[in-house]
């Protein structure tokens, strides 16, 4: 995560009071450390000038697997990324990175999950698996409206084995934020989107607390 591009982590570390009572925020800074290291030479935060001119190789892990085609919802033995074929792994969750996310979700049982990707022109794509989105669409709409992003399914080409779709298959609302470019995190608008989601869950936590008190 770039020194300039770690704003959202630094913001909540410095402004814990902006997280509603009854809500906990967990942020995983990178889901593909192999790709990060290949492109930046760093296992953690990095400066923009460290980024290789060609970042394509950063899409894949050390086994040349596209991690975001390795999850267990609508996984296929062949997969696409943009206009090219990519290797989705030998089976769903064949890779340590996808298993780590799977196990984290299974342990924490989050109320919602947001993934940030770059770049696909600025949009919020709700997760969905086998026709069910587990409420991903309405949550994505709240985020997209606050962040001023288009909201809707990813349509340029067919996806398979994606993280957000798998999370939705577990009954957890999830969506992917596709940034406009690879160069900017669009921090201000994404913070607004996160705050809109936090507000919704903060209100729900207050209501649940009130119901518990009545009971």
XYZ file of C-alpha atoms in Angstrom:
215
model
C 0.000 0.000 0.000
C 1.489 3.283 -1.105
C 2.472 5.858 1.523
C 0.086 8.287 -0.166
C -2.529 5.625 -0.746
C -2.924 4.337 2.817
C -5.228 7.210 3.740
C -8.262 5.199 4.699
C -6.320 3.009 7.151
C -4.559 6.018 8.610
C -7.842 7.925 8.809
C -9.596 5.329 10.944
C -6.496 4.696 13.054
C -6.511 8.400 13.868
C -10.276 8.845 14.071
C -11.642 5.842 15.925
C -14.536 7.997 17.097
C -15.835 8.064 13.519
C -16.627 4.353 13.730
C -20.180 3.992 15.077
C -20.743 2.345 18.444
C -21.367 -1.356 17.973
C -19.444 -1.486 14.683
C -15.931 -2.855 14.134
C -13.848 -2.151 11.028
C -11.166 -4.560 9.785
C -9.018 -3.607 6.773
C -6.798 -6.095 4.919
C -4.272 -3.902 3.060
C -3.298 -6.402 0.362
C -4.729 -9.732 -0.777
C -1.809 -10.686 -3.047
C 1.531 -10.045 -1.311
C 3.421 -11.922 -4.054
C 2.115 -9.529 -6.691
C 2.814 -6.525 -4.478
C 6.431 -7.557 -4.005
C 7.026 -8.259 -7.693
C 5.743 -4.829 -8.698
C 7.154 -2.716 -5.859
C 9.978 -4.702 -4.280
C 8.208 -4.199 -0.961
C 6.161 -6.429 1.310
C 4.412 -3.447 2.920
C 3.974 0.243 2.300
C 5.817 1.681 -0.651
C 6.408 4.926 -2.499
C 4.905 5.559 -5.917
C 8.337 5.775 -7.529
C 8.977 2.148 -6.510
C 6.153 0.873 -8.742
C 7.310 -0.948 -11.870
C 6.273 0.502 -15.201
C 4.463 -2.726 -16.096
C 2.167 -3.699 -13.227
C 0.438 -6.551 -15.076
C 2.500 -9.204 -13.299
C 1.188 -7.914 -9.976
C -2.177 -9.438 -10.809
C -0.853 -12.962 -10.142
C 0.652 -14.777 -7.169
C 3.885 -16.786 -7.147
C 2.079 -19.725 -8.775
C 0.911 -17.472 -11.631
C -2.676 -17.784 -10.400
C -5.167 -14.937 -10.660
C -6.369 -14.895 -7.049
C -9.653 -13.202 -7.943
C -10.574 -16.158 -10.136
C -9.786 -18.762 -7.446
C -12.834 -18.491 -5.186
C -15.559 -21.084 -4.808
C -18.493 -19.446 -6.556
C -18.941 -20.274 -10.229
C -15.272 -21.233 -10.444
C -14.221 -22.543 -13.843
C -11.061 -24.253 -15.060
C -10.565 -21.439 -17.566
C -10.931 -17.766 -16.757
C -10.662 -14.297 -18.254
C -9.157 -11.033 -17.162
C -9.762 -8.274 -19.644
C -8.971 -9.567 -23.101
C -6.726 -12.423 -22.007
C -6.970 -15.883 -20.522
C -5.655 -16.303 -16.977
C -4.965 -19.312 -14.793
C -7.619 -19.652 -12.037
C -5.724 -22.356 -10.130
C -6.185 -26.088 -10.135
C -9.380 -25.910 -8.047
C -11.355 -23.397 -5.966
C -9.242 -22.196 -3.033
C -6.134 -23.938 -4.335
C -4.093 -20.868 -3.362
C -3.023 -19.739 0.127
C -4.240 -16.197 -0.511
C -7.824 -17.168 -1.350
C -7.854 -19.668 1.520
C -6.689 -16.945 3.894
C -9.586 -14.703 2.875
C -12.019 -17.626 3.049
C -10.837 -18.527 6.542
C -10.897 -14.913 7.713
C -14.486 -14.504 6.537
C -15.449 -17.834 8.104
C -13.895 -16.895 11.435
C -15.058 -13.284 11.655
C -18.475 -13.675 10.004
C -18.528 -10.005 8.953
C -21.779 -8.170 8.346
C -20.453 -6.815 5.024
C -17.275 -6.935 2.906
C -15.878 -4.328 0.513
C -13.139 -5.051 -2.035
C -11.197 -2.267 -3.791
C -9.816 -2.909 -7.276
C -8.074 -0.810 -9.895
C -9.205 -0.016 -12.401
C -12.419 -0.242 -14.424
C -13.640 3.280 -14.969
C -15.250 3.920 -11.589
C -18.090 1.637 -10.561
C -19.452 -0.457 -7.701
C -20.251 -4.052 -8.640
C -22.435 -6.029 -6.180
C -21.480 -9.612 -5.444
C -23.902 -12.295 -6.540
C -23.854 -16.088 -6.754
C -26.449 -18.396 -8.256
C -28.895 -15.512 -8.569
C -28.654 -14.370 -4.938
C -26.810 -11.252 -3.804
C -27.457 -11.465 -0.017
C -28.338 -7.759 0.017
C -25.181 -6.738 -1.855
C -27.118 -4.622 -4.349
C -28.745 -2.302 -1.825
C -25.515 -1.881 0.137
C -23.548 -1.168 -3.053
C -26.146 1.451 -3.973
C -25.663 3.249 -0.654
C -21.901 3.255 -1.193
C -22.130 4.276 -4.849
C -24.520 7.141 -4.175
C -22.255 8.538 -1.460
C -19.086 8.068 -3.518
C -20.636 9.155 -6.812
C -19.865 5.900 -8.608
C -22.040 4.030 -11.072
C -23.593 0.934 -9.488
C -24.355 -2.251 -11.354
C -23.083 -5.651 -12.428
C -19.689 -5.924 -14.091
C -20.534 -6.500 -17.756
C -17.428 -6.076 -19.973
C -16.835 -9.833 -19.877
C -17.918 -12.910 -17.898
C -16.315 -13.322 -14.477
C -15.741 -16.555 -12.571
C -14.503 -17.453 -9.121
C -14.419 -13.899 -7.763
C -14.055 -12.997 -4.097
C -17.100 -10.740 -3.855
C -19.380 -13.312 -5.484
C -18.142 -16.016 -3.116
C -18.701 -13.801 -0.052
C -22.265 -13.158 -1.248
C -22.732 -16.927 -1.558
C -22.050 -17.118 2.188
C -25.033 -14.861 2.851
C -22.865 -11.779 3.455
C -23.371 -8.573 1.426
C -20.240 -7.816 -0.596
C -19.215 -5.621 -3.491
C -16.151 -4.581 -5.453
C -15.247 -0.936 -5.988
C -13.525 -0.521 -9.344
C -11.471 2.677 -9.255
C -11.325 4.983 -12.257
C -7.580 4.633 -12.852
C -4.545 2.811 -11.455
C -2.975 6.077 -10.314
C -5.372 7.370 -7.661
C -7.255 5.824 -4.744
C -9.955 8.506 -5.092
C -9.709 8.748 -1.338
C -12.326 11.403 -0.659
C -15.153 9.726 -2.505
C -14.276 6.266 -1.150
C -14.166 7.566 2.409
C -17.646 8.997 1.794
C -18.796 5.582 0.572
C -17.346 3.795 3.593
C -18.933 6.312 5.943
C -22.322 5.734 4.300
C -22.017 1.991 4.887
C -20.842 2.518 8.470
C -23.819 4.785 9.116
C -26.214 2.064 7.986
C -24.651 -0.531 10.254
C -24.385 1.972 13.084
C -28.123 2.574 12.884
C -28.726 -1.177 12.815
C -26.511 -1.648 15.885
C -28.486 0.986 17.782
C -31.772 -0.672 16.843
C -30.478 -4.104 17.868
C -29.255 -2.685 21.154
C -32.645 -1.147 21.819
C -34.408 -4.399 21.057
C -32.102 -6.268 23.404
C -32.813 -3.758 26.166
C -36.572 -4.150 25.665
C -36.317 -7.933 25.723
